[in-house]
Short mmCIF file of C-alpha atoms and ligand atoms in Angstrom, two decimals:
data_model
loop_
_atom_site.label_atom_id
_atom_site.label_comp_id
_atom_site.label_asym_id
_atom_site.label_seq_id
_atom_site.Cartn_x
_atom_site.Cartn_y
_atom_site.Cartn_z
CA UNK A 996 86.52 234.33 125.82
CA UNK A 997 84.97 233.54 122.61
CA UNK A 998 85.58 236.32 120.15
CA UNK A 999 82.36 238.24 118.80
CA UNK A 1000 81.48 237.96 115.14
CA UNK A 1001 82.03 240.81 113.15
CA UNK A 1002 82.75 241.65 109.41
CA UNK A 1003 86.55 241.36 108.75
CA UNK A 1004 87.90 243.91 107.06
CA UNK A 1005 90.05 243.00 104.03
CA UNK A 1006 90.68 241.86 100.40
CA UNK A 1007 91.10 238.92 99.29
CA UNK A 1008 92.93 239.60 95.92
CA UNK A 1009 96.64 240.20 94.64
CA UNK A 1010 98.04 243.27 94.74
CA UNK A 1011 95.74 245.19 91.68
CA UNK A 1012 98.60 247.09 90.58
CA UNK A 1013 102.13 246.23 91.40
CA UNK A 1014 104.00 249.26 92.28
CA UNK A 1015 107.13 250.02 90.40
CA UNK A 1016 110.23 248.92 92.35
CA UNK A 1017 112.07 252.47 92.35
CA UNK A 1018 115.31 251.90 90.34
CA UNK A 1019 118.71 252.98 92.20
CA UNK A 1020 120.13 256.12 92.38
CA UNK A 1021 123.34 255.29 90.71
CA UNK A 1022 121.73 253.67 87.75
CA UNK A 1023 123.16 250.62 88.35
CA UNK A 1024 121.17 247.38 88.35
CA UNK A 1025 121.38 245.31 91.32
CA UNK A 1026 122.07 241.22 89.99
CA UNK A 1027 120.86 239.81 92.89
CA UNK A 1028 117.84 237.60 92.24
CA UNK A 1029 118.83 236.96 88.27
CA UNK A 1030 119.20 233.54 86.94
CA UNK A 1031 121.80 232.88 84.28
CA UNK A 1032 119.64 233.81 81.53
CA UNK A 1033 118.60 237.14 83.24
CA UNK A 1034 122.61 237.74 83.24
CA UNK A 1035 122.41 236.81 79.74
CA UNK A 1036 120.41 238.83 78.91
CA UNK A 1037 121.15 241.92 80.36
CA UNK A 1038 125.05 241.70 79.48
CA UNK A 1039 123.78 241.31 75.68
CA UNK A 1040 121.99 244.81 76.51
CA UNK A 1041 125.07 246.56 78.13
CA UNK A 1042 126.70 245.65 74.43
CA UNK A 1043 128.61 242.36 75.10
CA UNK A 1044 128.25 239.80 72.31
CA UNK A 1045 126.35 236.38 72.75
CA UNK A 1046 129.64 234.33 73.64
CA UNK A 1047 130.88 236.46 75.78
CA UNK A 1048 128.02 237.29 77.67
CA UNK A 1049 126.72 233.48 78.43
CA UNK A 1050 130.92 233.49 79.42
CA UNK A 1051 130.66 236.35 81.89
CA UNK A 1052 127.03 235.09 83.02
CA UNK A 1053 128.34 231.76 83.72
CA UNK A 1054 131.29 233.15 86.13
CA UNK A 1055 129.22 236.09 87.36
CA UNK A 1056 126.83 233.62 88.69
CA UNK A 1057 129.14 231.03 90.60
CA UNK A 1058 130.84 234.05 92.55
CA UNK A 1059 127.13 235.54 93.63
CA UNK A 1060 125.49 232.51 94.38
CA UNK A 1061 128.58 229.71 95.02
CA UNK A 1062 130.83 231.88 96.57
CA UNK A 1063 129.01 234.95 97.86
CA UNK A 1064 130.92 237.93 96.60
CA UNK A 1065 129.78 241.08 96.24
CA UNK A 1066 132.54 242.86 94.48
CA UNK A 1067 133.66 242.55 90.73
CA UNK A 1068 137.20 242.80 91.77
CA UNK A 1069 136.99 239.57 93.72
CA UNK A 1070 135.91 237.61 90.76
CA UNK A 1071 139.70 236.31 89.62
CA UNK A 1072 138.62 234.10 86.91
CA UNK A 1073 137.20 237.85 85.03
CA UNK A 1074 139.63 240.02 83.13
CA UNK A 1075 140.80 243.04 85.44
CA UNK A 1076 140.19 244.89 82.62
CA UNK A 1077 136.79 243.67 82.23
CA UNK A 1078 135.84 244.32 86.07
CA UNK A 1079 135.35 248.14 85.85
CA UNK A 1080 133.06 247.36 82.97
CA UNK A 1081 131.21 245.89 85.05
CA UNK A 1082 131.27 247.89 88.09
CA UNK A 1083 130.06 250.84 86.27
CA UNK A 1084 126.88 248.94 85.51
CA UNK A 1085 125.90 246.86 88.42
CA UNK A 1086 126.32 245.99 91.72
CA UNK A 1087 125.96 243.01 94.22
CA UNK A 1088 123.60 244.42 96.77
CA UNK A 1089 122.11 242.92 100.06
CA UNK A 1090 119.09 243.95 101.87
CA UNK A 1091 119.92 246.70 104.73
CA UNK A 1092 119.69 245.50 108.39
CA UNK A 1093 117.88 247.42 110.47
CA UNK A 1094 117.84 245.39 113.74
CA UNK A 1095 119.11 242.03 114.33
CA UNK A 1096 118.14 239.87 117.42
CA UNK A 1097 119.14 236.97 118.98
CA UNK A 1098 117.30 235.14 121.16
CA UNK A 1099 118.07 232.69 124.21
CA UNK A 1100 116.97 229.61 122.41
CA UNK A 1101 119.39 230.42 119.36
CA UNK A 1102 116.77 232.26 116.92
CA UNK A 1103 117.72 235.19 114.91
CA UNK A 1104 115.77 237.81 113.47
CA UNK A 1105 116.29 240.28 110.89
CA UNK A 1106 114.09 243.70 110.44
CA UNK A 1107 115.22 244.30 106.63
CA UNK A 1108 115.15 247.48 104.87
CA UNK A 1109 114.83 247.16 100.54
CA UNK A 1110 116.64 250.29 98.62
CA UNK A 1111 113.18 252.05 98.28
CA UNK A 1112 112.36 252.26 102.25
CA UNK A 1113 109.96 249.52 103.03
CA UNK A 1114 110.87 247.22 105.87
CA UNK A 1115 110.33 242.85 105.92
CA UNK A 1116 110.93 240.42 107.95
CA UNK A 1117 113.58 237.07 108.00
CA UNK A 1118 113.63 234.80 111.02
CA UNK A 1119 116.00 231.92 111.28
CA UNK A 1120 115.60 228.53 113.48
CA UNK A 1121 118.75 226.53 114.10
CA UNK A 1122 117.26 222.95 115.53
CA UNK A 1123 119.47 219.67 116.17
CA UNK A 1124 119.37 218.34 112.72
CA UNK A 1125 118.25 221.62 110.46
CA UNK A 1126 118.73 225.26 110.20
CA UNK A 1127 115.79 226.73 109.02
CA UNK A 1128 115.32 230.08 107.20
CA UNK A 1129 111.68 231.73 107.51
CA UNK A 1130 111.43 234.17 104.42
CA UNK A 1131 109.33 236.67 103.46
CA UNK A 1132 107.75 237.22 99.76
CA UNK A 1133 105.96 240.54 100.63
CA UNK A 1134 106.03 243.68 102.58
CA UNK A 1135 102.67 243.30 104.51
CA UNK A 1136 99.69 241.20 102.77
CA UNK A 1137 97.09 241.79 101.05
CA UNK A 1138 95.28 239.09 103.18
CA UNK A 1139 93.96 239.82 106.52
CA UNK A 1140 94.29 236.63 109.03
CA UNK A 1141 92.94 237.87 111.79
CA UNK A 1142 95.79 235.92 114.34
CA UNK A 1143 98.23 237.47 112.10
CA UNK A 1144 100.36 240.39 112.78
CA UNK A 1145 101.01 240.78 108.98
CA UNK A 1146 97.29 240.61 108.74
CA UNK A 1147 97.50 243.68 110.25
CA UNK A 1148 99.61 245.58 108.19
CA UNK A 1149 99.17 247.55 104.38
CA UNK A 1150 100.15 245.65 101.56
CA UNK A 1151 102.78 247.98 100.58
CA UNK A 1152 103.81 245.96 97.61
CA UNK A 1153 105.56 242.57 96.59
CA UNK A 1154 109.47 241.46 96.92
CA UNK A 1155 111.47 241.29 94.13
CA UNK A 1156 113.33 237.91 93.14
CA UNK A 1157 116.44 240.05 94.35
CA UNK A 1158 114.73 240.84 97.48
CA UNK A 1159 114.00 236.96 98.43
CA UNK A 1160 117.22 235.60 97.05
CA UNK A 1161 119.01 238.23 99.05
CA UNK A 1162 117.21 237.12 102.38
CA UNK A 1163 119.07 233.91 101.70
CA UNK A 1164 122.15 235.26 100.90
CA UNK A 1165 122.06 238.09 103.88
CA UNK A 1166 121.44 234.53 106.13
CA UNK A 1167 124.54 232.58 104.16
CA UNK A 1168 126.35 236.38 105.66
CA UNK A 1169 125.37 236.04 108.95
CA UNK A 1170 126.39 232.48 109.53
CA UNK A 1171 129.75 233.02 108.02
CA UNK A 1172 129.10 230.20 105.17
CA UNK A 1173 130.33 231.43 102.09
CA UNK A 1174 132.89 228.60 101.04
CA UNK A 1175 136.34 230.46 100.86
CA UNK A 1176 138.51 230.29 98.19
CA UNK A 1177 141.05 227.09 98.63
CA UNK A 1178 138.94 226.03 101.25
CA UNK A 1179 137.56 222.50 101.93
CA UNK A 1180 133.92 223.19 101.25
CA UNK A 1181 135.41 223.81 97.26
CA UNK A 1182 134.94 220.70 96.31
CA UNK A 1183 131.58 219.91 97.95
CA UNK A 1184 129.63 221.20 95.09
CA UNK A 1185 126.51 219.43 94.44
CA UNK A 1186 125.65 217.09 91.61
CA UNK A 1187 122.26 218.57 90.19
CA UNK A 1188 119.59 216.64 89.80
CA UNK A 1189 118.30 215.96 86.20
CA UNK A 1190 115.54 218.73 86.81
CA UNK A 1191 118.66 221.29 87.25
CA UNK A 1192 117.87 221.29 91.21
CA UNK A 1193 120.54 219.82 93.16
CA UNK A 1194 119.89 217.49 96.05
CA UNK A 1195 122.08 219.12 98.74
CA UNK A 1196 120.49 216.97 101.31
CA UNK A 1197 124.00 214.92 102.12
CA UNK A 1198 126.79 217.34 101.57
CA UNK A 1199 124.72 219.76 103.67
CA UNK A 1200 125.56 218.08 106.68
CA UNK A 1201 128.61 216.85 105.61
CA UNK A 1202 129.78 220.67 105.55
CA UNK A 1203 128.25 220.99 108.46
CA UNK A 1204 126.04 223.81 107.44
CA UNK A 1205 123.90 225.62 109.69
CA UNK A 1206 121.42 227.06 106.85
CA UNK A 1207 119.80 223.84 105.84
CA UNK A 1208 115.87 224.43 104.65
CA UNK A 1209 113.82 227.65 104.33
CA UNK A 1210 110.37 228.33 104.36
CA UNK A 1211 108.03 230.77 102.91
CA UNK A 1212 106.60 231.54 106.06
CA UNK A 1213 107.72 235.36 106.50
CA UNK A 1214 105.03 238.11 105.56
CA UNK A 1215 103.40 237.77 102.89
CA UNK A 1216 101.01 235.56 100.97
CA UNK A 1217 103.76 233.41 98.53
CA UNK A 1218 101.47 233.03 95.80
CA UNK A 1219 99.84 236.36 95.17
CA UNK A 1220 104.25 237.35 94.20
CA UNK A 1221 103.99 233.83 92.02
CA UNK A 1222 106.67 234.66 89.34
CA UNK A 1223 108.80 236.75 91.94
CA UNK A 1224 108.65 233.92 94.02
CA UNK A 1225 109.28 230.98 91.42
CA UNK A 1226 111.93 233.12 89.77
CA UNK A 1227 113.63 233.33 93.52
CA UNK A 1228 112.96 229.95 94.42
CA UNK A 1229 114.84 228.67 91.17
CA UNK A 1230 117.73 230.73 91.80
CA UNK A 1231 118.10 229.13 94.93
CA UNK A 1232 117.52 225.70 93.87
CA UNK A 1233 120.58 225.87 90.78
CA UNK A 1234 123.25 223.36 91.27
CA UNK A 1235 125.77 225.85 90.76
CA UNK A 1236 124.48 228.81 93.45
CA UNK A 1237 123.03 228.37 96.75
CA UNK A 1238 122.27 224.95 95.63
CA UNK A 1239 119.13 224.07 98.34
CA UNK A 1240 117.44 221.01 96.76
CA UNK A 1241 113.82 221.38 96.58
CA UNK A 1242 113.20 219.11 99.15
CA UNK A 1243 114.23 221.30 101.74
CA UNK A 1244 111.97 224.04 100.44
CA UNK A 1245 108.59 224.76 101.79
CA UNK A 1246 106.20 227.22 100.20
CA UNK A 1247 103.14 228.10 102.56
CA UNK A 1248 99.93 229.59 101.40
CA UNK A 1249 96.68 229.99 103.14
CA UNK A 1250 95.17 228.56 100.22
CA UNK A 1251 95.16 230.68 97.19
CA UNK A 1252 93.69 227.79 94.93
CA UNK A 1253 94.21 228.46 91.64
CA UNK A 1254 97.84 228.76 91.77
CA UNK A 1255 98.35 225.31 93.74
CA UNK A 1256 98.74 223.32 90.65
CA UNK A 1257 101.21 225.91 89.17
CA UNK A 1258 103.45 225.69 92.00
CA UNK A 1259 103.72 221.94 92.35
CA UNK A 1260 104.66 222.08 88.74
CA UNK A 1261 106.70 225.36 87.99
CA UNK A 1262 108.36 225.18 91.59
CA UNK A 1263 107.83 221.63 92.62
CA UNK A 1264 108.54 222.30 96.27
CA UNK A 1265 106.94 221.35 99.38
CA UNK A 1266 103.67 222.55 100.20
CA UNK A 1267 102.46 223.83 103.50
CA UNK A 1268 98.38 224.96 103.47
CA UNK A 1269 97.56 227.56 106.20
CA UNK A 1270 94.08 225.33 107.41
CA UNK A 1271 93.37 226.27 110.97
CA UNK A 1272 90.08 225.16 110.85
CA UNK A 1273 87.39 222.39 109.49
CA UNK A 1274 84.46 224.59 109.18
CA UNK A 1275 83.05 227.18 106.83
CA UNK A 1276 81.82 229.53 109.86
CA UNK A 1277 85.57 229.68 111.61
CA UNK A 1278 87.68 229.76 108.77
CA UNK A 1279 85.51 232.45 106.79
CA UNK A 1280 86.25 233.93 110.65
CA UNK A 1281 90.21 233.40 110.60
CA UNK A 1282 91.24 233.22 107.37
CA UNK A 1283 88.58 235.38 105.13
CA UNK A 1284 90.54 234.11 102.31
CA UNK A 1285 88.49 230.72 102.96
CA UNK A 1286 84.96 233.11 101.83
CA UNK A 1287 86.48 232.67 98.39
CA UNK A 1288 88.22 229.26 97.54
CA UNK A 1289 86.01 227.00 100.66
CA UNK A 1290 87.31 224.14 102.35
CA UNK A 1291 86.39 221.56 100.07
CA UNK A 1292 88.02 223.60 96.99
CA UNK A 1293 91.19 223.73 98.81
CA UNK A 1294 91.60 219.95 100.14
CA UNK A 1295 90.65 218.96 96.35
CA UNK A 1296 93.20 221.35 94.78
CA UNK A 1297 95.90 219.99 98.03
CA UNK A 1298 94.60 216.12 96.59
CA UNK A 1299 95.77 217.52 92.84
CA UNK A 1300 98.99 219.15 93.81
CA UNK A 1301 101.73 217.17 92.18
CA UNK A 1302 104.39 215.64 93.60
CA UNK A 1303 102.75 214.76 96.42
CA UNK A 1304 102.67 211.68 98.02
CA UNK A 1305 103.56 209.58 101.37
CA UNK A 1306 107.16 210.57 100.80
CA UNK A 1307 106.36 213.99 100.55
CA UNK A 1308 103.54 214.97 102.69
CA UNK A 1309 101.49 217.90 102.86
CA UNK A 1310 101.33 219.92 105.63
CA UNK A 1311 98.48 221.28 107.18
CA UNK A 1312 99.43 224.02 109.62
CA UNK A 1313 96.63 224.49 112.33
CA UNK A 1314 96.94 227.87 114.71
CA UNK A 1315 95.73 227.18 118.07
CA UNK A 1316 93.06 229.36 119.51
CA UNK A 1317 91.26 229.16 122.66
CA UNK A 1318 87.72 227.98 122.46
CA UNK A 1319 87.61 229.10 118.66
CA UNK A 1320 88.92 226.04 116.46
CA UNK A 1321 90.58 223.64 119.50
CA UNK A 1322 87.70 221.54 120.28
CA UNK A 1323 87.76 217.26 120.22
CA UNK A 1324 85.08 217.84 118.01
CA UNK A 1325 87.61 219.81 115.71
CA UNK A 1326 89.90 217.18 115.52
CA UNK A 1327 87.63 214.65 114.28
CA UNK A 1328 86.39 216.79 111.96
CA UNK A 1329 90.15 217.74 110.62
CA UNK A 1330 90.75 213.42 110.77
CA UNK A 1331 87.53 212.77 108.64
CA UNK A 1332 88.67 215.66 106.07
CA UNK A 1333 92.11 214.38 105.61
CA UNK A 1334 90.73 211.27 105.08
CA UNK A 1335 88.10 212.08 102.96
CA UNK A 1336 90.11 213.74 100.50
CA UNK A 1337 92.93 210.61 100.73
CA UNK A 1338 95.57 213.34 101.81
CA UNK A 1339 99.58 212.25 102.77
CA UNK A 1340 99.22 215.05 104.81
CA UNK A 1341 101.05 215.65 108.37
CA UNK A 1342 99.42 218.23 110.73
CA UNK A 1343 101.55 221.08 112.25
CA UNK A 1344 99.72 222.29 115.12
CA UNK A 1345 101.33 226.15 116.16
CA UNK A 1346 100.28 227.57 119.69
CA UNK A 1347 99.03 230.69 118.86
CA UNK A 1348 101.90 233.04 119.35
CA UNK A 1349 100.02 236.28 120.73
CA UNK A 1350 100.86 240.23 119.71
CA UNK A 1351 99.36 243.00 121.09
CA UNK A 1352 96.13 243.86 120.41
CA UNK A 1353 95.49 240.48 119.29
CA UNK A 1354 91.70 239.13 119.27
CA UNK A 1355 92.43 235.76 120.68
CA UNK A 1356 94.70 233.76 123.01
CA UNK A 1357 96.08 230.34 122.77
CA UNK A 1358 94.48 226.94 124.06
CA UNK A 1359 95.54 225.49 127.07
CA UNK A 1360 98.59 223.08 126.78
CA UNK A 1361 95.74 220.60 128.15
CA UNK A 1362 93.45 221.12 125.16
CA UNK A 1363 96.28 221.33 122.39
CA UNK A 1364 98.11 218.00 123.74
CA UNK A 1365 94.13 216.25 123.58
CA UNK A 1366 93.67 217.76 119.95
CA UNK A 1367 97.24 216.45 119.14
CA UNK A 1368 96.57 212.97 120.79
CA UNK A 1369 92.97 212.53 118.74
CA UNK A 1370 94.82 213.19 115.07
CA UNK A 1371 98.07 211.56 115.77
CA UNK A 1372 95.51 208.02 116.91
CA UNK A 1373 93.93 208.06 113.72
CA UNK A 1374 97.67 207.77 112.23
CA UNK A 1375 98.28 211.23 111.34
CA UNK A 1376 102.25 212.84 112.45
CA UNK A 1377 100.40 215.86 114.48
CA UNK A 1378 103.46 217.12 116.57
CA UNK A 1379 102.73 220.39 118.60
CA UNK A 1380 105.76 223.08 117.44
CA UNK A 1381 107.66 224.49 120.02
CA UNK A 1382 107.67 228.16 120.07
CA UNK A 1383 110.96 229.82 119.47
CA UNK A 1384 112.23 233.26 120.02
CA UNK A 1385 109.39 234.29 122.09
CA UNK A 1386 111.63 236.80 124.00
CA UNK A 1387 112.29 238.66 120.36
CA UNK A 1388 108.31 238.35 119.24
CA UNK A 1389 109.79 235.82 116.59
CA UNK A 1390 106.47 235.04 114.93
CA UNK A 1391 106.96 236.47 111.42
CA UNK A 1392 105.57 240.16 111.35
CA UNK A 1393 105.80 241.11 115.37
CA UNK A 1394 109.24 242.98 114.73
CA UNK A 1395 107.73 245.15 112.40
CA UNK A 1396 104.79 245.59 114.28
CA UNK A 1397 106.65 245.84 117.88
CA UNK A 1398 107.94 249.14 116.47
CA UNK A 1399 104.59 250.55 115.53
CA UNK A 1400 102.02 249.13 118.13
CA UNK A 1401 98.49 250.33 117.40
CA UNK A 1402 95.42 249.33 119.01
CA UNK A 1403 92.84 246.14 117.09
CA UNK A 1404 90.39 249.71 116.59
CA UNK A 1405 93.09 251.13 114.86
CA UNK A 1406 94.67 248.04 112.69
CA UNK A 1407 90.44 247.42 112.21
CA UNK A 1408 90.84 251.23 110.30
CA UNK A 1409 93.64 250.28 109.24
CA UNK A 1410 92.56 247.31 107.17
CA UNK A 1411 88.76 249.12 106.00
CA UNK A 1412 91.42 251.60 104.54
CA UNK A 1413 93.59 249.12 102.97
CA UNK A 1414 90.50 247.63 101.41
CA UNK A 1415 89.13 251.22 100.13
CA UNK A 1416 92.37 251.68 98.58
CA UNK A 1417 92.19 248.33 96.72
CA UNK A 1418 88.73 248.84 95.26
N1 SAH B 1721 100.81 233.72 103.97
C1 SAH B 1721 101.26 232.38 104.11
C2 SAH B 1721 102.66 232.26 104.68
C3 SAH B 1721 103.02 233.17 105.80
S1 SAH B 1721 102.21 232.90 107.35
C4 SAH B 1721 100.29 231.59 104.91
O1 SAH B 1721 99.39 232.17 105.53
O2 SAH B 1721 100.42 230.37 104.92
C5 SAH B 1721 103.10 231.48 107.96
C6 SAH B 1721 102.38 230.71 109.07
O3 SAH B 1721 102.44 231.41 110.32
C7 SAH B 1721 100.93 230.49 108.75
O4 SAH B 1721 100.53 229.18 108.99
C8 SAH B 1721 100.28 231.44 109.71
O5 SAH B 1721 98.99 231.07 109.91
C9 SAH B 1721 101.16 231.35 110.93
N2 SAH B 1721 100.96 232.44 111.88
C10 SAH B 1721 100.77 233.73 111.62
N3 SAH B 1721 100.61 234.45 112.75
C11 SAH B 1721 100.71 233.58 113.79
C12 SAH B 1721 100.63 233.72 115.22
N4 SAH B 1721 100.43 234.89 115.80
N5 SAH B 1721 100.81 232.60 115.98
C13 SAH B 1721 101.04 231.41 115.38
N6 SAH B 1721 101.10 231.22 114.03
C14 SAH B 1721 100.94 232.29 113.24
FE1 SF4 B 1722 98.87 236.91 105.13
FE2 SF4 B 1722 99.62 234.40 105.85
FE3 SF4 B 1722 99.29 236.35 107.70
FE4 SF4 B 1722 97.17 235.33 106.45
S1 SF4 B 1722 98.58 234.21 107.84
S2 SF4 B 1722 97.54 237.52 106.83
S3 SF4 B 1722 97.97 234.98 104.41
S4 SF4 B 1722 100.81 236.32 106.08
#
């Protein structure tokens, strides 16, 4: 049934004012999500001198990120004198779990709680060659997809670096990969790359790892939290933490175009561009984003991103909805744009994975396999994903949502609201 045109509620901006993290109770600060420098820095502040400091910063580091400890008095290389210092003034936190699921196939999903009471999502995909992580840069979006279960929900405000590292490091938890002390993963360590990243590609399934890749798929638009997200993102890349080369690193946006070029060159990981459809009168429809940077402003700014290139192809993720953006006549159009614009690109198509309340269903398997079959003859990869975890609603923002249902009327309020509130 084709869905009836109305005006979609929502805002197409960043969050206008950031709201304030609120700072622990304790007083402490929380390291998670600081690079070396930010440890620098702040042990300079809590009154150690220079040497010291880029010392402690350089140990500190290795046992969050290398070795996954969260207590100072695991950290045997530091003075024992020196480890109430520093429990006095920090901690080694990790986002609370509020429900964890598993599901048939072998996904796992987290509902996630930060210190200040907001709950995100973090969905992991183990597949026969990869381990992916799905992770989440906001709580809610500002953005209002209207397929989207996040769509649905208030922006309630952006993750810190700390908050996305930690997803990663909760994850590392879960799957019981922390290397242990004496063990054989010790001397595994990656060889950075000259850029600082390092390529963790081969010793990741040498170790046998299940936690190969992530994803910036969770909730949240990726490049309206730029710096939280590129400050994260470079944590996780350093040779001497988590160590997840860039290559196995895919940032998704649904096409906030004048930060494209930034993150090809500040983050310089994959990209992923939310398309879902090759007109002006659908996308403005699906992703009202599209109203303000059009098609044509997005495939030029995907044609400039750097370090792109037949090696390292774009992907264009492409939602499939019944009688709405699934036509033959769609998939020509999507060929002639990739072409047009001379894009390595590789199409990702994603039956729609409905919610409740949803506006629209998914094509037939029929239609999807003929859309597939058109772009993949004109030499373009199209493969048709799989859904996973559909017994645990593992499409990034149904947890959230499955625990606060509301009717479309009521997320429709929702969302006028949310846009009154932004101005
Ligand atoms: N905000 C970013 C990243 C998060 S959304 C973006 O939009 O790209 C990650 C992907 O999941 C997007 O391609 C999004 O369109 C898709 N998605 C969201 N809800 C979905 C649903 N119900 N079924 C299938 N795909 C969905
Ligand atoms: Fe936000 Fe992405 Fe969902 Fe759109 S698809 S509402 S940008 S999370």
């Amino acid at each position: 049934m084709p869905t009836p045109l109305m005006t979609i509620p929502g805002h197409i901006d960043p969050v206008p004012v950031p709201r304030e993290v609120t700072p622990r109770a304790d007083g402490r600060v929380d390291l998670v999500g600081l690079s070396r420098l930010g440890l620098i820095d702040l042990f300079v502040v809590a009154g150690l001198d220079a040497r010291a400091a880029k010392l402690r910063a350089k140990q500190v580091f290795h046992w969050i990120y290398h070795r996954g400890v969260t207590d100072f008095d695991a950290m045997t290389d530091i003075a024992k004198t020196m480890r109430p210092w520093l429990n006095d003034r920090f901690v080694i936190s990790r986002p609370e779990i509020v429900e964890a699921q598993a599901s048939t196939d072998g996904t796992r999903k987290w509902l996630l709680r930060t210190a200040d009471a907001h709950d995100y999502e973090m969905v992991f995909i183990p597949d026969a060659d990869r381990g992916t992580l799905c992770v989440s840069s906001q709580v809610g979006c500002t953005l209002n997809c209207r397929f989207c279960a996040t769509g649905t929900m208030r922006l309630v405000r952006n993750l810190t670096p700390g908050e996305i590292v930690g997803q990663v490091m909760l994850a590392r938890d879960a799957l019981g990969e922390w290397p242990k002390a004496g063990g054989n993963m010790a001397g595994l360590e990656d060889e950075p790359d000259d850029d600082g990243s390092a390529d963790a590609a081969q010793a990741y399934s040498a170790d046998g790892r299940l936690l190969t890749n992530i994803v910036m798929m969770g909730m949240g638009e990726p490049l309206y939290n730029f710096d939280n997200v590129r400050d994260a993102l470079k944590v996780v890349m350093d040779g001497d933490g988590l160590a997840l080369s860039k290559r196995r690193i895919t940032l998704s946006t649904s096409g906030v175009v004048p930060l494209m070029a930034r993150a090809g060159e500040e983050i310089g990981v994959n990209l992923a561009v939310s398309l879902h459809a090759v007109t002006k009168e659908v996308r403005d429809e699906i992703v009202p984003i599209n109203r303000k940077y059009g098609i044509d402003e997005l495939l030029n700014a995907c044609a400039a991103y750097p370090g792109a290139s037949n090696a390292r192809r774009i992907t264009f993720e492409y939602v499939m909805l019944k009688d709405k953006n699934d036509s033959d006549d769609d998939a020509r159009e999507l060929v002639r744009l990739l072409r047009h614009f001379r894009l390595p690109a590789k199409v990702n198509l994603i039956p729609f994975n409905p919610w409740p309340g949803a506006p629209y269903e998914c094509s037939t398997p029929e239609r999807i396999r003929s859309f597939s079959d058109i772009v993949f003859d004109a030499g373009i990869s199209a493969p048709i994903r799989t859904p996973r975890g559909r017994d645990i609603d593992a499409a990034c923002g149904q947890l959230k949502t499955a625990s606060t249902r509301k009717s479309r009327a009521e997320l429709d309020r929702l969302a006028e609201e949310k846009q009154a509130a932004l101005g």
